[in-house]
Every structure is written in C-alpha cells, then in structure tokens.
Coordinates of C-alpha atoms and ligand atoms in Angstrom, one line a residue:
M29 CA 59.8 28.5 118.1
N30 CA 57.6 29.2 121.2
K31 CA 54.6 27.8 119.4
I32 CA 56.2 24.4 119.1
S33 CA 55.8 21.9 121.8
R34 CA 58.7 20.6 123.7
R35 CA 58.4 17.2 122.1
E36 CA 58.6 18.7 118.7
A37 CA 61.4 21.0 119.7
L38 CA 63.3 18.0 121.0
M39 CA 62.5 16.2 117.8
F40 CA 63.7 19.1 115.8
V41 CA 66.9 19.4 117.8
G42 CA 67.4 15.7 117.3
F43 CA 67.3 16.3 113.6
A44 CA 69.5 19.3 113.7
G45 CA 70.9 20.0 110.3
C46 CA 67.8 18.8 108.6
S47 CA 66.1 22.2 108.4
M48 CA 63.6 20.9 105.9
L49 CA 61.7 19.4 108.8
L50 CA 60.4 22.6 110.3
P51 CA 58.0 23.5 107.6
V52 CA 56.7 20.0 107.7
I53 CA 55.9 20.3 111.4
L54 CA 54.3 23.6 110.9
Q55 CA 52.1 22.3 108.2
H56 CA 51.2 19.2 110.2
R57 CA 50.3 21.5 113.1
G58 CA 47.9 23.6 111.1
Y59 CA 50.0 26.8 111.0
A60 CA 49.8 26.8 107.3
Q61 CA 46.1 27.8 107.7
R62 CA 46.9 30.2 110.5
T63 CA 46.4 33.8 109.4
D64 CA 46.4 35.6 112.7
E65 CA 42.6 35.8 113.2
R66 CA 43.1 38.5 115.7
V67 CA 40.2 40.2 117.6
E68 CA 40.8 43.6 119.0
P69 CA 40.3 43.0 122.8
F70 CA 37.4 44.7 124.6
T71 CA 35.4 45.7 121.5
L72 CA 32.7 43.0 121.7
A73 CA 29.7 43.2 124.1
F74 CA 29.6 40.8 127.0
R75 CA 26.7 38.5 127.3
T76 CA 25.5 35.7 129.6
P77 CA 24.3 32.4 128.3
P78 CA 20.5 32.0 128.2
V79 CA 18.8 30.4 131.3
L80 CA 16.8 27.2 130.3
N81 CA 13.2 26.9 131.4
P82 CA 11.9 23.5 132.3
V83 CA 9.5 21.8 129.8
R84 CA 7.3 21.0 132.8
S85 CA 7.5 20.7 136.6
D86 CA 5.8 18.7 139.3
S87 CA 6.0 18.8 143.1
T88 CA 9.5 17.2 143.2
T89 CA 11.1 17.5 139.7
D90 CA 11.8 19.9 136.9
Y91 CA 12.1 18.3 133.4
Y92 CA 14.4 19.9 130.8
Q93 CA 15.2 19.1 127.2
I94 CA 18.4 19.9 125.4
T95 CA 19.3 19.0 121.8
I96 CA 23.0 18.6 120.9
Q97 CA 23.2 20.2 117.5
K98 CA 25.4 21.8 114.9
A99 CA 25.0 25.6 114.5
T100 CA 26.7 28.3 112.6
V101 CA 27.4 31.3 114.8
E102 CA 29.3 34.5 114.8
I103 CA 32.2 34.5 117.2
L104 CA 34.7 36.6 115.3
P105 CA 33.1 39.8 113.9
G106 CA 32.0 39.3 110.3
R107 CA 32.9 35.6 110.2
T108 CA 30.9 32.5 110.8
T109 CA 32.0 29.5 112.8
E110 CA 30.5 26.0 112.9
I111 CA 30.1 24.7 116.4
W112 CA 28.4 21.8 118.1
G113 CA 26.3 23.3 120.9
Y114 CA 23.7 22.4 123.5
N115 CA 20.6 23.8 121.8
G116 CA 23.0 25.1 119.2
T117 CA 24.7 27.7 121.5
F118 CA 28.2 28.0 122.9
P119 CA 28.2 27.9 125.8
G120 CA 24.9 26.0 126.2
P121 CA 22.0 27.3 128.3
T122 CA 22.4 27.6 132.1
I123 CA 20.2 25.5 134.2
K124 CA 19.3 27.0 137.6
Q125 CA 18.0 24.7 140.3
R126 CA 17.2 24.6 144.0
K127 CA 18.8 22.2 146.3
N128 CA 17.0 18.9 146.7
R129 CA 14.6 19.4 143.8
Q130 CA 15.3 16.8 141.3
S131 CA 16.1 17.5 137.6
V132 CA 15.5 15.2 134.7
V133 CA 17.4 16.5 131.7
R134 CA 16.8 14.9 128.3
F135 CA 19.7 15.2 125.9
I136 CA 18.9 14.4 122.3
N137 CA 21.9 13.9 120.0
D138 CA 21.6 15.4 116.6
V139 CA 25.3 15.6 115.7
N140 CA 27.1 13.0 113.6
T141 CA 29.3 11.8 116.5
P142 CA 28.5 9.9 119.7
T143 CA 28.4 12.0 122.8
V144 CA 28.1 11.6 126.6
V145 CA 26.9 14.2 129.1
H146 CA 28.6 14.5 132.4
L147 CA 27.3 17.0 135.0
H148 CA 30.6 17.8 136.6
G149 CA 30.4 18.0 140.5
M150 CA 26.9 16.3 140.8
T151 CA 26.4 13.2 143.0
S152 CA 24.7 11.4 140.2
L153 CA 24.0 7.6 140.3
P154 CA 26.6 5.7 138.1
Q155 CA 24.2 5.3 135.2
Y156 CA 23.5 9.1 135.0
D157 CA 27.1 10.3 135.6
G158 CA 28.2 10.5 132.0
Y159 CA 30.4 7.4 132.1
A160 CA 32.8 7.8 129.2
E161 CA 31.6 4.6 127.4
D162 CA 27.9 5.3 127.9
L163 CA 27.5 6.9 124.5
I164 CA 24.5 8.6 122.9
P165 CA 24.7 7.9 119.2
Q166 CA 23.2 10.4 116.7
G167 CA 19.5 9.9 116.6
Y168 CA 19.3 8.7 120.2
Y169 CA 18.4 10.4 123.5
K170 CA 19.1 9.8 127.2
D171 CA 17.2 11.2 130.2
Y172 CA 19.7 12.0 133.0
I173 CA 18.5 12.3 136.6
Y174 CA 20.2 14.7 138.9
P175 CA 19.5 14.9 142.6
N176 CA 20.9 18.4 143.3
T177 CA 22.0 17.6 146.8
N178 CA 24.5 20.5 147.1
A179 CA 24.5 24.2 146.3
A180 CA 27.3 25.0 144.0
T181 CA 28.4 26.0 140.5
F182 CA 28.3 22.8 138.4
W183 CA 28.8 22.5 134.7
Y184 CA 27.8 19.9 132.1
H185 CA 30.1 18.9 129.2
D186 CA 30.8 16.1 126.8
H187 CA 32.7 13.1 128.2
A188 CA 32.9 10.7 125.2
V189 CA 35.8 8.3 125.5
H190 CA 38.8 9.5 123.6
Q191 CA 36.8 12.3 122.0
T192 CA 36.1 14.6 124.9
S193 CA 38.7 17.3 123.9
R194 CA 37.3 17.6 120.4
N195 CA 33.6 17.5 121.5
V196 CA 34.1 20.1 124.2
Y197 CA 36.2 22.3 121.9
M198 CA 33.4 22.2 119.4
G199 CA 31.2 23.8 122.0
L200 CA 29.7 21.2 124.3
V201 CA 29.8 23.1 127.6
G202 CA 27.1 24.6 129.8
M203 CA 26.7 25.9 133.4
Y204 CA 24.4 24.5 136.0
I205 CA 23.8 26.3 139.2
V206 CA 22.2 24.9 142.4
E207 CA 21.2 27.3 145.2
D208 CA 20.0 26.6 148.7
E209 CA 18.4 28.5 151.6
N210 CA 21.6 29.3 153.4
E211 CA 22.9 31.0 150.4
A212 CA 19.7 32.8 149.5
N213 CA 19.6 34.2 153.1
L214 CA 23.1 35.8 152.7
Q215 CA 23.2 39.3 151.3
L216 CA 25.5 38.3 148.5
P217 CA 25.1 40.0 145.1
K218 CA 22.1 38.3 143.4
N219 CA 20.2 38.1 140.1
D220 CA 21.8 40.5 137.5
Y221 CA 24.8 40.9 139.8
D222 CA 25.5 37.1 140.0
V223 CA 27.1 36.5 136.6
P224 CA 28.7 33.4 135.0
L225 CA 32.2 33.8 133.4
I226 CA 32.9 30.7 131.3
I227 CA 36.5 31.1 130.1
H228 CA 37.6 29.1 127.0
D229 CA 40.4 29.6 124.5
K230 CA 40.0 28.9 120.8
K231 CA 42.0 29.0 117.6
F232 CA 40.4 30.1 114.3
A233 CA 41.3 29.7 110.7
A234 CA 41.0 32.6 108.3
D235 CA 37.5 31.5 107.2
G236 CA 36.4 31.6 110.9
S237 CA 36.3 27.8 111.3
L238 CA 37.8 26.2 114.4
I239 CA 41.2 24.7 114.3
F240 CA 41.5 21.7 116.6
D241 CA 45.2 21.4 117.2
D242 CA 46.2 19.2 120.1
Q243 CA 49.9 19.3 119.3
A244 CA 50.2 15.6 118.7
E245 CA 48.0 14.7 121.8
H246 CA 49.9 17.1 124.0
S247 CA 47.7 20.1 124.8
L248 CA 45.4 22.5 122.9
M249 CA 46.3 26.1 123.2
G250 CA 43.9 28.6 121.6
D251 CA 45.2 32.1 120.8
V252 CA 41.8 33.8 121.3
I253 CA 40.3 33.9 124.9
T254 CA 36.5 33.8 125.0
V255 CA 34.2 34.5 127.9
N256 CA 30.7 33.1 127.6
G257 CA 31.5 32.5 123.9
V258 CA 32.6 36.1 123.2
P259 CA 36.3 37.0 122.5
Y260 CA 37.7 39.4 125.1
P261 CA 34.3 40.9 125.9
R262 CA 33.7 44.4 127.4
M263 CA 31.1 44.4 130.2
E264 CA 29.4 47.5 131.4
V265 CA 29.0 47.5 135.1
A266 CA 27.6 49.6 137.9
N267 CA 29.8 51.0 140.7
R268 CA 28.8 48.2 143.1
K269 CA 29.7 44.6 144.0
Y270 CA 29.3 41.8 141.6
R271 CA 29.5 38.0 142.1
F272 CA 31.2 36.2 139.2
R273 CA 31.0 32.4 138.9
V274 CA 34.3 31.8 137.1
L275 CA 34.6 28.4 135.3
N276 CA 37.7 27.5 133.3
A277 CA 36.2 25.5 130.5
S278 CA 39.4 25.4 128.5
I279 CA 40.7 22.2 127.0
S280 CA 44.3 22.6 128.2
R281 CA 44.9 26.2 129.4
S282 CA 45.2 27.4 133.0
Y283 CA 45.0 31.0 133.9
K284 CA 46.5 33.2 136.6
L285 CA 43.7 35.8 137.2
A286 CA 44.4 39.3 138.4
L287 CA 42.9 42.8 138.0
D288 CA 45.1 45.4 136.2
T289 CA 44.2 47.9 139.0
G290 CA 46.1 45.7 141.4
D291 CA 43.0 45.5 143.6
D292 CA 41.8 42.3 145.3
L293 CA 39.7 39.5 144.1
I294 CA 37.5 38.3 146.9
V295 CA 37.1 34.6 146.7
I296 CA 33.8 33.3 148.3
G297 CA 33.4 29.9 146.6
T298 CA 35.4 26.9 145.3
D299 CA 34.2 24.1 143.0
A300 CA 31.7 22.6 145.3
G301 CA 30.1 25.6 147.0
L302 CA 30.7 28.5 149.3
K303 CA 33.9 28.7 151.3
S304 CA 33.6 29.0 155.1
A305 CA 34.9 32.6 154.9
P306 CA 35.9 35.0 152.1
V307 CA 39.6 35.2 151.1
N308 CA 41.2 38.2 149.4
T309 CA 43.9 37.6 146.9
K310 CA 45.7 39.7 144.3
D311 CA 46.0 36.8 141.9
M312 CA 45.1 33.2 141.7
R313 CA 45.5 30.3 139.4
I314 CA 42.6 28.4 137.9
G315 CA 43.1 25.1 136.2
M316 CA 40.8 23.5 133.7
A317 CA 37.3 22.6 135.2
E318 CA 37.9 24.5 138.4
R319 CA 35.3 27.0 139.5
Y320 CA 35.8 30.0 141.8
D321 CA 33.2 32.4 142.9
L322 CA 34.6 35.8 143.1
I323 CA 33.3 39.2 144.3
I324 CA 34.7 42.2 142.5
D325 CA 33.8 45.5 144.2
F326 CA 33.6 48.3 141.6
S327 CA 32.3 50.8 144.1
K328 CA 35.7 52.3 144.7
Y329 CA 36.1 53.3 141.0
P330 CA 35.0 56.6 139.5
L331 CA 32.6 56.3 136.6
G332 CA 34.6 55.8 133.4
T333 CA 37.1 53.5 135.0
Q334 CA 38.1 50.5 132.9
V335 CA 39.2 47.4 134.9
V336 CA 40.9 44.6 132.9
L337 CA 40.7 41.0 134.1
Q338 CA 44.1 39.8 133.1
N339 CA 45.8 36.4 132.7
L340 CA 49.3 36.8 134.2
G341 CA 50.2 33.4 132.6
L342 CA 51.4 30.2 134.0
P343 CA 54.2 27.8 133.0
N344 CA 53.6 25.3 130.2
N345 CA 50.9 27.4 128.6
D346 CA 51.4 29.3 125.4
N347 CA 51.5 32.8 126.9
T348 CA 52.0 34.7 123.7
G349 CA 49.8 37.3 121.9
D350 CA 46.7 38.5 123.6
T351 CA 46.4 35.5 125.9
N352 CA 47.4 37.8 128.8
K353 CA 44.0 39.4 128.6
I354 CA 40.5 38.0 129.4
M355 CA 37.9 40.7 129.5
R356 CA 37.3 44.3 130.6
F357 CA 34.8 45.8 133.0
D358 CA 33.8 49.4 132.2
V359 CA 32.2 51.2 135.2
V360 CA 29.5 53.2 133.5
R361 CA 26.7 53.9 136.0
E362 CA 25.9 54.6 139.6
E363 CA 23.7 52.2 141.6
S364 CA 23.1 51.7 145.2
D365 CA 24.3 48.4 146.6
N366 CA 22.6 46.6 149.5
S367 CA 24.7 43.5 149.1
S368 CA 27.4 42.5 151.6
I369 CA 30.0 39.9 152.1
P370 CA 29.4 38.1 155.3
S371 CA 32.5 37.1 157.3
T372 CA 31.0 33.6 157.7
L373 CA 29.6 32.0 154.5
R374 CA 28.8 28.5 155.7
N375 CA 30.0 25.7 157.9
I376 CA 32.4 23.3 156.3
E377 CA 33.5 20.2 158.0
F378 CA 37.2 19.9 157.5
F379 CA 38.4 16.3 157.9
P380 CA 41.5 15.9 160.1
E381 CA 44.2 13.6 158.7
S382 CA 43.5 11.2 161.6
S383 CA 40.0 10.6 160.3
A384 CA 41.3 8.8 157.1
V385 CA 41.3 5.0 157.2
R386 CA 43.6 4.6 154.2
S387 CA 45.9 6.5 151.9
R388 CA 46.6 5.8 148.2
D389 CA 49.2 7.2 145.8
F390 CA 48.6 8.2 142.2
T391 CA 51.4 9.3 139.8
F392 CA 50.4 11.3 136.8
E393 CA 53.0 11.1 134.1
Q394 CA 53.8 10.6 130.5
S395 CA 55.1 7.3 129.3
N396 CA 55.7 6.1 125.7
R397 CA 53.8 9.1 124.3
L398 CA 50.8 8.3 126.4
W399 CA 49.5 10.1 129.5
V400 CA 49.1 7.5 132.4
I401 CA 48.1 7.2 136.0
N402 CA 50.3 4.8 137.9
G403 CA 51.4 3.5 134.5
N404 CA 47.9 2.7 133.3
V405 CA 45.6 4.0 130.5
W406 CA 41.8 3.8 130.6
D407 CA 40.2 0.4 130.7
K408 CA 36.5 0.1 131.7
N409 CA 37.2 -3.4 133.0
R410 CA 39.8 -2.3 135.5
V411 CA 39.2 -0.6 138.9
D412 CA 42.2 1.1 140.5
A413 CA 40.7 1.9 144.0
N414 CA 37.9 0.4 146.0
P415 CA 37.0 2.6 148.9
E416 CA 34.1 1.7 151.2
L417 CA 31.0 3.8 151.5
Q418 CA 31.4 6.6 154.0
Q419 CA 35.0 6.0 154.6
I420 CA 37.5 8.8 154.5
E421 CA 40.7 8.4 152.5
I422 CA 43.8 10.5 151.7
W423 CA 44.9 10.5 148.1
T424 CA 48.3 11.7 147.2
L425 CA 48.5 13.0 143.7
H426 CA 52.1 13.1 142.3
N427 CA 53.4 15.1 139.3
N428 CA 57.1 14.6 139.1
S429 CA 57.5 16.6 135.8
G430 CA 58.4 20.2 135.4
L431 CA 57.0 20.1 131.9
W432 CA 53.3 19.9 132.5
F433 CA 50.6 20.3 135.1
H434 CA 47.5 18.2 135.7
P435 CA 44.2 19.4 137.2
V436 CA 43.0 16.2 138.7
H437 CA 39.2 15.6 139.0
L438 CA 37.4 12.9 141.0
H439 CA 33.8 12.2 140.1
L440 CA 31.1 11.8 142.8
I441 CA 32.9 13.2 145.8
D442 CA 34.0 16.6 147.1
A443 CA 37.3 16.7 148.9
Q444 CA 39.8 19.1 150.5
I445 CA 43.4 19.8 149.9
L446 CA 45.6 18.9 152.9
D447 CA 48.8 20.1 151.5
R448 CA 50.9 20.7 148.4
N449 CA 54.6 19.8 148.6
G450 CA 54.1 19.7 152.4
Q451 CA 52.9 23.3 152.5
P452 CA 49.3 24.5 153.2
P453 CA 47.2 25.0 150.1
F454 CA 46.6 28.6 148.8
A455 CA 44.0 30.2 151.1
Y456 CA 41.6 30.6 148.1
E457 CA 41.7 26.9 147.5
R458 CA 40.5 26.0 151.0
G459 CA 37.0 24.6 150.9
M460 CA 35.1 21.8 149.1
K461 CA 36.6 21.0 145.7
D462 CA 36.4 18.4 143.0
V463 CA 39.4 19.5 140.9
F464 CA 42.9 19.7 142.4
Y465 CA 45.6 21.7 140.6
V466 CA 48.7 19.5 140.6
G467 CA 51.3 21.9 139.1
E468 CA 54.8 21.2 137.8
N469 CA 56.8 19.1 140.3
E470 CA 53.9 19.2 142.8
T471 CA 52.6 16.6 145.1
V472 CA 49.1 17.3 146.4
R473 CA 47.4 15.4 149.2
I474 CA 43.6 15.5 149.3
I475 CA 41.2 14.1 151.9
G476 CA 37.6 13.1 151.1
K477 CA 34.7 10.9 152.2
F478 CA 33.4 8.4 149.6
R479 CA 29.7 9.1 149.5
P480 CA 26.7 9.2 148.9
N481 CA 26.6 6.5 146.2
I482 CA 28.2 3.1 145.6
G483 CA 29.4 2.1 142.2
K484 CA 32.1 2.9 139.6
Y485 CA 33.2 6.5 139.0
M486 CA 36.0 8.0 136.9
Y487 CA 38.9 10.1 138.0
H488 CA 41.2 11.8 135.5
C489 CA 43.3 14.7 134.5
H490 CA 41.0 17.5 133.3
N491 CA 43.5 18.6 130.6
M492 CA 41.0 16.9 128.2
V493 CA 43.8 16.1 125.7
H494 CA 45.5 14.2 128.5
E495 CA 42.2 12.6 129.6
D496 CA 41.6 11.3 126.0
H497 CA 45.0 9.8 125.7
D498 CA 44.5 8.2 128.4
M499 CA 45.0 9.8 131.8
M500 CA 41.8 8.4 133.2
S501 CA 40.9 5.6 135.5
Q502 CA 38.0 4.6 137.8
F503 CA 37.4 3.8 141.5
E504 CA 34.5 1.7 142.8
V505 CA 32.8 2.6 146.0
A506 CA 31.9 -0.6 147.9
Q507 CA 30.6 -3.5 145.8
N508 CA 27.6 -4.3 143.7
G509 CA 26.8 -0.8 142.6
I510 CA 24.6 -0.1 139.7
D511 CA 26.4 -0.7 136.4
P512 CA 27.1 2.6 134.7
L513 CA 26.1 1.1 131.4
S514 CA 22.8 -0.2 132.6
E515 CA 20.7 2.7 131.3
P516 CA 21.8 3.1 127.7
A517 CA 20.6 5.8 125.3
K518 CA 17.4 5.0 123.4
P519 CA 16.5 5.7 119.8
L520 CA 14.3 8.6 118.8
P521 CA 11.4 9.3 118.7
A522 CA 11.2 9.8 122.4
P523 CA 8.0 9.7 124.4
A524 CA 6.8 13.0 126.0
L525 CA 8.9 14.0 129.0
Ligands
C2O607 CU1 34.5 17.7 134.1 CU2 35.2 13.7 134.3 O1 34.8 15.6 134.1
CU608 CU1 47.1 16.2 132.6

C-alpha cells in the first residue's frame, strides 16, 4: 500500500468494497512490469562525468557543441537501457569555465521530441535562458550564449513545456562549473579532489528499460538511487579531504543526507556559490535542483574504513527499499593533504529586510488535480510579477499542505532565505540560492535583487512533475526586455561554430 499515492489510496478507500480496483491501479501504474530490478548497493565503481573540451576558443569566448541523442547504455549490470543524453551520456559532460569568459554552447537535437536547454542558475539573456516554449525540434540546433558572471555549480537540463519531467528522466542533465580567482586562491580541495555527485533516482523494468511513472501527475519516485549515472556506487578515496558538488537532479525525490559514521558534513557552498563561512551539520535536506558543496574529511578514518552516504528519508517521498542509501566511500590509500577549509570563504552581501521595496505572496497548492501558483497554471501570455531592475523584493512562498513539498526555483536571480515559518533558515542554507525548499506546511520568505537583465523569466516548483502540470509562472523585470522567443532554433545543417 505504501507504493500507492495518497490520491489513489483515497480513491481506493472511496471505492471500499470494490476490491477489483486495486489490480487495475497497479497495472495502470506500471507495477505489472515491475520485477524488483534490484542492484546490490556499493558493488559498482564510481565515476565522474567526462569534462567537455571546447571546439575552439578565442580571447573572450569558448565554443562548445553538444548533440542531444539516444543511446543504449549499461546502468544495471548486464542489462541495457535506452536513454536520451547530452552527447549520449547520462549525466552529460561537465562544462568547466572561468568567471567572465563567455561560453557559446551549440545544442543539436537529434531525438524525436522537442527539447529546450536551460542552464540553471545562469544570468542568461531571456532568449538564451531555456524558456519553456522556445523548443528545439529534431533536426534543429540552437547556440546558447552564457556570460558566466558568477562562480558556482550550475547545471543544464531540459525545460520543454509539459515534457520536462520525462525528458530529464530520460537523461537530459549535465553539470556546469564556473570558478573565479577568489576560489582558486583558497586552499580548498581541487582537481581530483573536487568531485561532482549528481543524484537521481530511477525505476527499471525487467528488461532494463526505464519506467516513467509519475503516479498520475503527482510525483516520480525511482527505487534505484544513482550517482553520476551509477546505481549506489562505491568510490575509493584517500585519507584526506574531498570537496563534493552535490546536485539533486531527481525528478521528485528529496534526500536527507548523512554519513553512517555520524560524522559531520562540512557545507561550504549553496546553489549560487561559496557560503560566507563553512557550516558543520550531521544531516541536511536537499530538494530537487538544489546544489550544496560539501567537504568530507576522510583523514580521521583508518585505511579500510567504509563510509556510507545515507538518505535518512523525508516525508512525502517513497522511503522504501534501498532508497535509504546513496553511495559508499572506501578509504583505501594514504595521501598527504595540503588543502584547508578557510573560516572565511567569501564576502556575501546579506540584504536587510528594510532594503526591500515590495513584498509579494505566492501560494503553491493543488487544485482540481492541477498544481497551481496563486490559482494559476502556466500561460506564456501572462506575467505574475513585474519587479523593476535593481530593486529588492521579498517573496513569501506558501505551502499550506502537509501532503507535499515544493522546491521553488526563480530563474535569473540569486536570493537569500529570510525565514521559514518565522524561524531562521538552517545554517547550511544561508548564502546565495536559487532554489528554496518549501516543505510541508512551510512558509518561506526570500529576499533578492532583480538583476542583471530585464525581460521575462520563469519561476516554478522544481518537482518537475508539478512543473509540467503546471506549477510554473513568469515574472518580467522592468519593461521592453528581449522577447524570449526572439532567437528560435534553426534547421540543420549548421554553419561552423
Ligand atoms: Cu532547473 Cu526552470 O529550472
Ligand atoms: Cu511542487
């Protein structure tokens, strides 16, 4: 029964007595195909996604090219799975860039479905921001321009209107890292010791194919947790500090991270870059699309120690089976460590409440089987907030339901959490963010400055099933911004980059 959504459970209770209904629900939900495609945790080798080299570079810009294509890959041992991937991999290649160098990334669509690419966290102009209706059909390409104005862990993913959850589930996810001088000058763990962890849950049929089961547009809960595309990987580490860039790229699942040793996670970064100072925590929740930079210090462990990164589970996720595990670190070698964790990481300007010129309220709820914001679904012809450029606003995000949570994402801007249900945010959340975890019965107030661009930008719940049906809206900074649909995809063949 725990695999059945509340809506279905209620439906079922409503039809009490009619016990014929249950098999029908199970069939409809895809459980007929489900054969417990289990993977023994911590048996598969950890890997990191490939780093993408530019096609060419000039004094200001690096030019990249990525093809969105189908591929057949081995995720479960001995089985093959068809995915849609950036360059045919899941996750796609990582792009690494330096602050204030420009990137031009050409995305070529070779899959039989329209796609949109959004670089999550970037201050892109409206026509390069991956507007949900700015589709790249099969056989078309689009050159996206990214200014890289801020050092942080970004990620690129599909954003096609009403299809984002399926397209991302099929594999359209990649990391994008921007570094700056300040960060380079800190003695944080670097290179091989600065490692992406892209967490994403999947559900497989017996033949290895992906089951897309959004539980009647409610949420998608996989029963196999992957990290960088590998189920429950085992990573061999040295007895030293590592920096992990954790991205929750799941469709609907949030995680409560903790080490099974009970030792601390040291949080040094939030979505939009380094924190002002490190924060130690025993556990932390990470909603969909959030990024946290963590240091784990393996120096205290004798060789041979196994350290499990666990998921303690959160309400309104399916917390059954092996979903309480994520990956394991095996301390296998000694190495010297000249990295350190400075007590000041960078200067962050925290906006006082009094600097805000306006506040707005947004209620995230379910109504008539649709997910809505202030009662509305997505409409590209409607704008629900119109801040002025450089003005600071407070947005109050309401979730009055105990039955679900909503990680709320604003495009374009970074903001800070003022409070949650009137209490200060978790210490690990303090810093610049672009996703705000609005948990069950929570009201979260955020403060941010609308910059650096004018124009229309989306905001939405990052449970991509909610986003698709239709918990998404847009704000418009100032007036007369560039139309997000003004730079449409072009048919192939493409000229040289
Ligand atoms: Cu990560 Cu509007 O998206
Ligand atoms: Cu939601």
